[in-house]
Short mmCIF file of C-alpha atoms in Angstrom, two decimals:
data_model
loop_
_atom_site.label_atom_id
_atom_site.label_comp_id
_atom_site.label_asym_id
_atom_site.label_seq_id
_atom_site.Cartn_x
_atom_site.Cartn_y
_atom_site.Cartn_z
CA UNK A 1 0.00 0.00 0.00
CA UNK A 2 1.41 3.38 -0.94
CA UNK A 3 2.20 5.71 1.93
CA UNK A 4 -0.07 8.71 2.26
CA UNK A 5 1.25 12.11 1.26
CA UNK A 6 -0.79 13.79 3.99
CA UNK A 7 1.66 14.74 6.75
CA UNK A 8 0.33 16.84 9.63
CA UNK A 9 3.00 16.15 12.29
CA UNK A 10 6.73 16.74 11.96
CA UNK A 11 9.53 17.03 14.51
CA UNK A 12 12.58 18.99 13.41
CA UNK A 13 15.74 20.41 14.93
CA UNK A 14 16.47 24.10 14.25
CA UNK A 15 19.56 26.16 14.94
CA UNK A 16 20.09 29.82 14.13
CA UNK A 17 23.44 31.25 13.06
CA UNK A 18 26.02 32.44 15.57
CA UNK A 19 27.42 35.94 15.40
CA UNK A 20 30.81 36.59 13.82
CA UNK A 21 33.77 37.52 15.97
CA UNK A 22 35.01 41.13 16.07
CA UNK A 23 38.47 41.82 14.66
CA UNK A 24 41.50 42.79 16.73
CA UNK A 25 43.49 44.61 14.07
CA UNK A 26 45.78 47.63 13.93
CA UNK A 27 46.45 49.84 10.96
CA UNK A 28 49.93 49.34 9.59
CA UNK A 29 50.77 51.26 6.45
CA UNK A 30 53.84 52.97 5.04
CA UNK A 31 54.52 56.24 6.81
CA UNK A 32 51.76 55.43 9.31
CA UNK A 33 53.55 53.22 11.85
CA UNK A 34 50.98 53.76 14.56
CA UNK A 35 47.66 53.96 12.76
CA UNK A 36 45.71 52.69 15.71
CA UNK A 37 42.99 50.03 15.93
CA UNK A 38 40.83 49.44 12.86
CA UNK A 39 39.21 46.06 13.55
CA UNK A 40 35.71 45.68 12.13
CA UNK A 41 32.63 44.17 13.72
CA UNK A 42 31.48 40.62 13.12
CA UNK A 43 28.37 39.89 11.08
CA UNK A 44 25.05 38.85 12.62
CA UNK A 45 23.95 35.24 12.46
CA UNK A 46 20.92 34.27 10.41
CA UNK A 47 17.52 33.94 12.09
CA UNK A 48 14.84 31.30 11.47
CA UNK A 49 11.26 32.33 10.71
CA UNK A 50 7.99 30.45 10.26
CA UNK A 51 5.82 31.73 7.40
CA UNK A 52 2.37 30.59 6.30
CA UNK A 53 1.91 29.74 2.64
CA UNK A 54 -1.51 28.88 1.24
CA UNK A 55 0.12 26.89 -1.57
CA UNK A 56 1.06 24.16 0.92
CA UNK A 57 -1.57 21.85 2.36
CA UNK A 58 0.61 19.35 4.28
CA UNK A 59 4.02 19.25 5.99
CA UNK A 60 5.32 16.70 3.51
CA UNK A 61 8.10 18.98 2.29
CA UNK A 62 9.59 18.97 5.81
CA UNK A 63 9.31 15.25 6.42
CA UNK A 64 12.82 14.47 5.18
CA UNK A 65 14.36 17.79 6.16
CA UNK A 66 14.66 17.25 9.89
CA UNK A 67 17.65 19.56 10.51
CA UNK A 68 17.45 23.22 9.58
CA UNK A 69 20.44 25.50 10.14
CA UNK A 70 20.83 29.20 9.51
CA UNK A 71 24.28 30.41 8.35
CA UNK A 72 26.56 32.07 10.86
CA UNK A 73 27.96 35.57 10.52
CA UNK A 74 31.52 36.03 9.32
CA UNK A 75 34.24 37.59 11.44
CA UNK A 76 35.22 41.20 11.01
CA UNK A 77 38.54 42.20 9.51
CA UNK A 78 40.93 45.13 9.30
CA UNK A 79 40.23 48.46 7.66
CA UNK A 80 36.95 48.61 9.59
CA UNK A 81 35.44 45.86 7.44
CA UNK A 82 32.29 44.33 8.94
CA UNK A 83 31.80 40.61 8.45
CA UNK A 84 29.00 39.37 6.21
CA UNK A 85 25.78 38.58 8.09
CA UNK A 86 24.24 35.15 7.74
CA UNK A 87 21.08 35.00 5.63
CA UNK A 88 17.76 34.28 7.32
CA UNK A 89 16.01 30.94 6.82
CA UNK A 90 12.25 30.89 6.29
CA UNK A 91 10.30 27.69 6.94
CA UNK A 92 7.13 27.77 4.88
CA UNK A 93 4.18 25.83 6.31
CA UNK A 94 0.47 25.46 5.53
CA UNK A 95 -2.09 27.80 7.04
CA UNK A 96 -3.15 26.61 10.49
CA UNK A 97 0.24 25.24 11.58
CA UNK A 98 1.14 25.39 15.27
CA UNK A 99 4.67 25.13 16.68
CA UNK A 100 5.48 23.49 20.03
CA UNK A 101 8.64 22.79 21.96
CA UNK A 102 9.43 19.09 21.47
CA UNK A 103 10.89 18.65 24.96
CA UNK A 104 8.47 20.61 27.15
CA UNK A 105 5.33 20.72 24.99
CA UNK A 106 5.26 24.51 25.37
CA UNK A 107 3.27 26.37 22.72
CA UNK A 108 5.54 28.70 20.75
CA UNK A 109 3.52 30.22 17.90
CA UNK A 110 1.03 29.55 15.14
CA UNK A 111 0.32 31.04 11.73
CA UNK A 112 -3.16 31.19 10.21
CA UNK A 113 -3.00 33.88 7.48
CA UNK A 114 -1.26 33.80 4.12
CA UNK A 115 2.30 35.22 4.31
CA UNK A 116 2.03 35.67 8.08
CA UNK A 117 5.61 35.42 9.34
CA UNK A 118 6.85 34.98 12.92
CA UNK A 119 10.31 34.70 14.43
CA UNK A 120 11.23 31.25 15.71
CA UNK A 121 14.94 31.59 16.58
CA UNK A 122 16.93 34.83 16.52
CA UNK A 123 20.46 34.74 15.17
CA UNK A 124 23.37 35.75 17.37
CA UNK A 125 24.68 39.31 17.16
CA UNK A 126 28.14 39.91 15.76
CA UNK A 127 30.89 40.94 18.16
CA UNK A 128 32.37 44.42 18.21
CA UNK A 129 35.87 44.95 16.83
CA UNK A 130 38.61 46.62 18.83
CA UNK A 131 37.86 49.96 17.14
CA UNK A 132 34.61 50.12 19.10
CA UNK A 133 36.47 50.04 22.43
CA UNK A 134 38.96 52.80 21.63
CA UNK A 135 38.76 55.78 23.99
CA UNK A 136 40.94 58.48 25.49
CA UNK A 137 42.36 56.23 28.21
CA UNK A 138 42.69 53.10 26.09
CA UNK A 139 43.78 54.17 22.63
CA UNK A 140 45.05 50.74 21.55
CA UNK A 141 42.62 48.08 22.78
CA UNK A 142 43.91 44.61 22.07
CA UNK A 143 40.64 42.78 22.49
CA UNK A 144 37.34 42.40 20.67
CA UNK A 145 33.99 40.78 21.36
CA UNK A 146 33.19 37.24 20.34
CA UNK A 147 29.88 36.81 18.52
CA UNK A 148 26.79 35.71 20.38
CA UNK A 149 26.16 31.95 20.30
CA UNK A 150 23.51 30.37 18.14
CA UNK A 151 20.07 29.50 19.50
CA UNK A 152 18.86 25.94 19.02
CA UNK A 153 15.58 24.19 19.64
CA UNK A 154 13.81 20.96 18.77
CA UNK A 155 10.29 21.76 17.71
CA UNK A 156 7.10 19.99 16.67
CA UNK A 157 5.03 21.31 13.78
CA UNK A 158 1.36 20.36 13.92
CA UNK A 159 -1.12 21.14 11.19
CA UNK A 160 -4.68 21.89 12.29
CA UNK A 161 -7.00 22.07 9.32
CA UNK A 162 -8.70 25.43 8.83
CA UNK A 163 -12.31 25.02 7.68
CA UNK A 164 -15.70 26.63 8.22
CA UNK A 165 -17.51 23.34 8.79
CA UNK A 166 -16.06 20.14 10.26
CA UNK A 167 -17.79 16.77 9.82
CA UNK A 168 -17.94 14.66 12.97
CA UNK A 169 -19.29 11.14 13.12
CA UNK A 170 -18.63 7.45 13.61
CA UNK A 171 -17.08 5.47 10.75
CA UNK A 172 -19.47 4.91 7.82
CA UNK A 173 -21.75 7.77 8.86
CA UNK A 174 -21.76 9.19 5.33
CA UNK A 175 -19.26 12.03 5.81
CA UNK A 176 -17.22 11.33 2.69
CA UNK A 177 -20.37 10.76 0.66
CA UNK A 178 -21.72 14.15 1.70
CA UNK A 179 -18.42 15.86 0.89
CA UNK A 180 -18.37 14.33 -2.57
CA UNK A 181 -22.02 15.27 -3.16
CA UNK A 182 -21.81 19.00 -2.39
CA UNK A 183 -18.17 19.75 -3.29
CA UNK A 184 -15.76 18.83 -6.07
CA UNK A 185 -13.64 16.76 -3.65
CA UNK A 186 -13.19 13.08 -4.44
CA UNK A 187 -12.63 11.30 -1.13
CA UNK A 188 -12.41 7.52 -0.97
CA UNK A 189 -15.83 5.96 -0.31
CA UNK A 190 -16.36 2.33 0.70
CA UNK A 191 -18.59 0.20 2.92
CA UNK A 192 -16.00 -0.61 5.61
CA UNK A 193 -14.96 1.40 8.70
CA UNK A 194 -12.13 3.95 8.57
CA UNK A 195 -12.23 4.36 4.81
CA UNK A 196 -11.09 7.94 5.39
CA UNK A 197 -7.58 7.88 6.83
CA UNK A 198 -6.65 11.52 6.30
CA UNK A 199 -8.68 14.76 6.44
CA UNK A 200 -10.22 15.92 3.17
CA UNK A 201 -11.17 19.49 2.30
CA UNK A 202 -13.82 20.66 -0.13
CA UNK A 203 -15.31 24.00 -1.13
CA UNK A 204 -19.10 24.14 -0.97
CA UNK A 205 -20.63 26.41 -3.63
CA UNK A 206 -23.52 28.56 -2.42
CA UNK A 207 -25.81 31.13 -3.95
CA UNK A 208 -24.49 34.32 -5.60
CA UNK A 209 -20.98 32.90 -6.07
CA UNK A 210 -20.48 32.52 -2.33
CA UNK A 211 -18.77 29.50 -0.81
CA UNK A 212 -17.40 28.00 2.39
CA UNK A 213 -14.91 25.25 3.25
CA UNK A 214 -15.94 21.85 4.62
CA UNK A 215 -13.53 19.37 6.21
CA UNK A 216 -14.06 15.62 6.49
CA UNK A 217 -11.96 13.99 9.22
CA UNK A 218 -11.60 10.25 9.89
CA UNK A 219 -14.36 8.63 11.93
CA UNK A 220 -14.40 8.96 15.71
CA UNK A 221 -15.20 5.93 17.83
CA UNK A 222 -15.95 5.70 21.52
CA UNK A 223 -12.70 6.00 23.43
CA UNK A 224 -10.96 8.04 20.71
CA UNK A 225 -9.76 10.52 23.36
CA UNK A 226 -7.88 7.62 25.01
CA UNK A 227 -6.29 6.55 21.73
CA UNK A 228 -8.80 4.05 20.33
CA UNK A 229 -9.30 3.82 16.60
CA UNK A 230 -7.23 6.55 15.00
CA UNK A 231 -7.17 8.16 18.45
CA UNK A 232 -5.95 11.70 18.97
CA UNK A 233 -4.14 11.91 15.66
CA UNK A 234 -6.88 13.74 13.78
CA UNK A 235 -9.06 15.19 16.57
CA UNK A 236 -7.01 18.37 16.49
CA UNK A 237 -8.25 19.08 12.96
CA UNK A 238 -11.67 20.10 14.29
CA UNK A 239 -10.29 22.66 16.76
CA UNK A 240 -10.31 25.43 14.15
CA UNK A 241 -13.66 24.70 12.54
CA UNK A 242 -16.37 27.29 13.08
CA UNK A 243 -19.22 24.76 13.05
CA UNK A 244 -19.25 21.08 13.97
CA UNK A 245 -21.67 19.09 11.81
CA UNK A 246 -22.48 15.84 13.62
CA UNK A 247 -23.54 13.13 11.19
CA UNK A 248 -25.49 10.07 12.37
CA UNK A 249 -27.26 7.52 10.09
CA UNK A 250 -31.02 7.27 10.45
CA UNK A 251 -30.81 3.50 11.05
CA UNK A 252 -28.92 4.06 14.33
CA UNK A 253 -30.79 2.62 17.30
CA UNK A 254 -30.30 5.62 19.63
CA UNK A 255 -29.51 8.67 17.53
CA UNK A 256 -29.38 11.31 20.25
CA UNK A 257 -27.37 9.07 22.57
CA UNK A 258 -24.83 8.47 19.82
CA UNK A 259 -24.63 12.24 19.36
CA UNK A 260 -23.79 12.60 23.04
CA UNK A 261 -21.14 9.88 22.84
CA UNK A 262 -19.44 11.83 20.04
CA UNK A 263 -19.76 15.06 22.00
CA UNK A 264 -18.27 13.43 25.08
CA UNK A 265 -15.18 12.35 23.14
CA UNK A 266 -14.68 15.89 21.85
CA UNK A 267 -15.01 17.36 25.34
CA UNK A 268 -12.55 14.87 26.78
CA UNK A 269 -10.04 15.82 24.12
CA UNK A 270 -10.55 19.58 24.46
CA UNK A 271 -13.23 21.13 26.73
CA UNK A 272 -13.08 24.31 24.63
CA UNK A 273 -14.87 22.49 21.81
CA UNK A 274 -18.06 22.71 23.88
CA UNK A 275 -18.37 26.38 22.92
CA UNK A 276 -18.49 25.69 19.18
CA UNK A 277 -21.78 25.78 17.28
CA UNK A 278 -23.19 22.34 16.56
CA UNK A 279 -25.65 21.01 13.98
CA UNK A 280 -26.97 17.44 13.83
CA UNK A 281 -27.45 15.92 10.39
CA UNK A 282 -29.41 12.66 10.17
CA UNK A 283 -28.00 10.89 7.11
CA UNK A 284 -29.20 8.11 4.79
CA UNK A 285 -32.80 9.34 5.00
CA UNK A 286 -33.59 7.56 1.73
CA UNK A 287 -33.87 4.41 3.88
CA UNK A 288 -36.81 5.78 5.92
CA UNK A 289 -40.33 7.02 5.26
CA UNK A 290 -41.87 10.29 6.43
CA UNK A 291 -43.53 8.70 9.43
CA UNK A 292 -40.24 7.43 10.84
CA UNK A 293 -38.56 10.79 10.17
CA UNK A 294 -41.27 12.61 12.14
CA UNK A 295 -40.89 10.17 15.05
CA UNK A 296 -37.14 10.79 15.16
CA UNK A 297 -37.63 14.55 14.84
CA UNK A 298 -39.76 14.53 18.00
CA UNK A 299 -37.00 12.77 19.95
CA UNK A 300 -34.40 15.42 19.11
CA UNK A 301 -34.35 18.39 21.57
CA UNK A 302 -35.64 21.59 20.05
CA UNK A 303 -32.55 23.55 21.07
CA UNK A 304 -30.37 21.36 18.81
CA UNK A 305 -30.42 22.32 15.14
CA UNK A 306 -31.27 19.19 13.14
CA UNK A 307 -31.61 18.45 9.43
CA UNK A 308 -32.47 15.21 7.58
CA UNK A 309 -30.41 14.54 4.47
CA UNK A 310 -29.53 11.88 1.93
CA UNK A 311 -26.40 12.54 -0.10
CA UNK A 312 -27.12 9.66 -2.47
CA UNK A 313 -30.69 10.80 -3.20
CA UNK A 314 -29.72 14.51 -3.14
CA UNK A 315 -32.33 15.06 -0.44
CA UNK A 316 -32.14 17.92 2.05
CA UNK A 317 -28.79 19.18 0.76
CA UNK A 318 -30.10 22.64 -0.13
CA UNK A 319 -31.67 22.95 3.30
CA UNK A 320 -28.38 21.86 4.87
CA UNK A 321 -26.36 24.46 2.96
CA UNK A 322 -28.85 27.19 3.88
CA UNK A 323 -28.61 26.24 7.54
CA UNK A 324 -24.80 26.12 7.49
CA UNK A 325 -24.54 29.49 5.74
CA UNK A 326 -26.95 31.08 8.22
CA UNK A 327 -25.00 29.75 11.19
CA UNK A 328 -21.64 30.77 9.72
CA UNK A 329 -22.83 34.36 9.43
CA UNK A 330 -24.58 34.46 12.78
CA UNK A 331 -22.82 36.35 15.55
CA UNK A 332 -21.28 34.07 18.13
CA UNK A 333 -23.36 34.14 21.33
CA UNK A 334 -20.52 32.90 23.50
CA UNK A 335 -18.38 34.93 25.87
CA UNK A 336 -14.67 35.00 25.02
CA UNK A 337 -13.73 35.04 28.69
CA UNK A 338 -15.28 31.61 29.00
CA UNK A 339 -13.07 30.34 26.17
CA UNK A 340 -10.00 31.67 27.99
CA UNK A 341 -11.09 29.92 31.16
CA UNK A 342 -11.58 26.65 29.32
CA UNK A 343 -8.18 26.94 27.69
CA UNK A 344 -6.64 26.78 31.18
CA UNK A 345 -7.91 23.20 31.50
CA UNK A 346 -5.50 21.91 28.86
CA UNK A 347 -3.38 20.21 31.51
CA UNK A 348 -6.21 17.78 32.30
CA UNK A 349 -7.15 16.88 28.73
CA UNK A 350 -5.38 13.54 28.68
CA UNK A 351 -6.05 12.57 32.29
CA UNK A 352 -8.40 9.56 32.50
CA UNK A 353 -10.07 11.00 35.60
CA UNK A 354 -10.33 14.55 34.22
CA UNK A 355 -13.30 16.69 35.24
CA UNK A 356 -15.07 19.16 33.03
CA UNK A 357 -17.01 21.61 35.20
CA UNK A 358 -17.70 18.90 37.76
CA UNK A 359 -18.83 16.19 35.32
CA UNK A 360 -16.61 13.12 35.54
CA UNK A 361 -15.93 11.19 32.36
CA UNK A 362 -15.22 7.47 32.61
CA UNK A 363 -11.98 6.61 30.89
CA UNK A 364 -12.82 3.11 29.71
CA UNK A 365 -15.86 0.86 29.22
CA UNK A 366 -15.35 -2.79 30.14
CA UNK A 367 -18.75 -4.33 29.39
CA UNK A 368 -22.25 -3.64 28.13
CA UNK A 369 -23.56 -2.70 31.59
CA UNK A 370 -21.15 0.21 31.86
CA UNK A 371 -22.10 1.20 28.32
CA UNK A 372 -25.77 1.45 29.29
CA UNK A 373 -24.86 3.40 32.43
CA UNK A 374 -22.85 5.86 30.32
CA UNK A 375 -25.80 6.51 28.04
CA UNK A 376 -28.60 6.74 30.59
CA UNK A 377 -30.86 9.80 30.87
CA UNK A 378 -29.25 11.10 34.05
CA UNK A 379 -25.83 11.31 32.35
CA UNK A 380 -27.41 13.05 29.39
CA UNK A 381 -28.92 15.72 31.62
CA UNK A 382 -25.54 16.36 33.29
CA UNK A 383 -23.94 16.94 29.93
CA UNK A 384 -26.76 19.24 28.92
CA UNK A 385 -26.34 21.26 32.12
CA UNK A 386 -22.58 21.45 31.57
CA UNK A 387 -23.00 22.84 28.08
CA UNK A 388 -25.77 25.20 29.08
CA UNK A 389 -28.36 23.50 26.89
CA UNK A 390 -31.00 23.47 29.63
CA UNK A 391 -30.87 27.23 30.21
#
């Protein structure tokens, strides 16, 4: 099987250039036996920058370039000649790339706009030559500064897909089928789980030449936050989506409970995802009649936006696009201070006993009895209270 060209995680070692040494030189010319100091300064070392480029969509170009060095500055010389400065190195990455320290996990920077450029490592300054230190009391200094040392760091580059709408669902929920039906994207579609192994992006055409971007990520299964299935590898791609479109087939036994299982996995991965706008799409509606659809519609809470679609039968797709466009242009009702508070909970994201506003999430299900306990009505109400859905 050919290896995928989609690379969204790369670890590289970076080192900026060191500064050139200052020159300790004295002018010696015919008829000028004591010309005095004329040592030049050393050149500055090259810096390393991260720049966003919309022409890249993965980190593949960095996969086999794991060591990036900026040139060092040259030493100064006599006749007040300054050494040549090292050229800067620019690492071009796709939009939505975040940079972390590989040893501590510390967030360093991210770039989300085309040609946005940020400094990663600053090059060392060149040392001063002995001319700089000449004064009335020391007219012949016999010393100069060494250049500043280079800065080095091992970093992790993570790509988080930028899209207006992110598709969330279990494997075989119809996400790829929907993407292929309303965009020009051609994702792989088959009747077995985890057909989609990498995120796919498509542009949805809307009325009056307007459009928005939709992202299809691999299916999420219960326990994904603990590493089951494809685990945490692709959950980060929904962090920068404006709307989360939950997709559940109409032949699912408990549709709303499956929705809450998916929501629980997202909250365990990142509690901040609870503030994103959510829409529930019931897929494969060509398998049901109107009576069954009305029965299911009554079971869905009124405060949850819901639409019934069938990508194969081209049913409900116009209504879905209208709803998505309306929500994308609706002012966010959430308070930014709440998002900042939730961001402080990052330390507990991968803790099996983590709490989200007092609601404990079980880390693992061992049998069917625990599964039923997880999905009972009392647990559902706690989640609704946590997310403010009962207000």
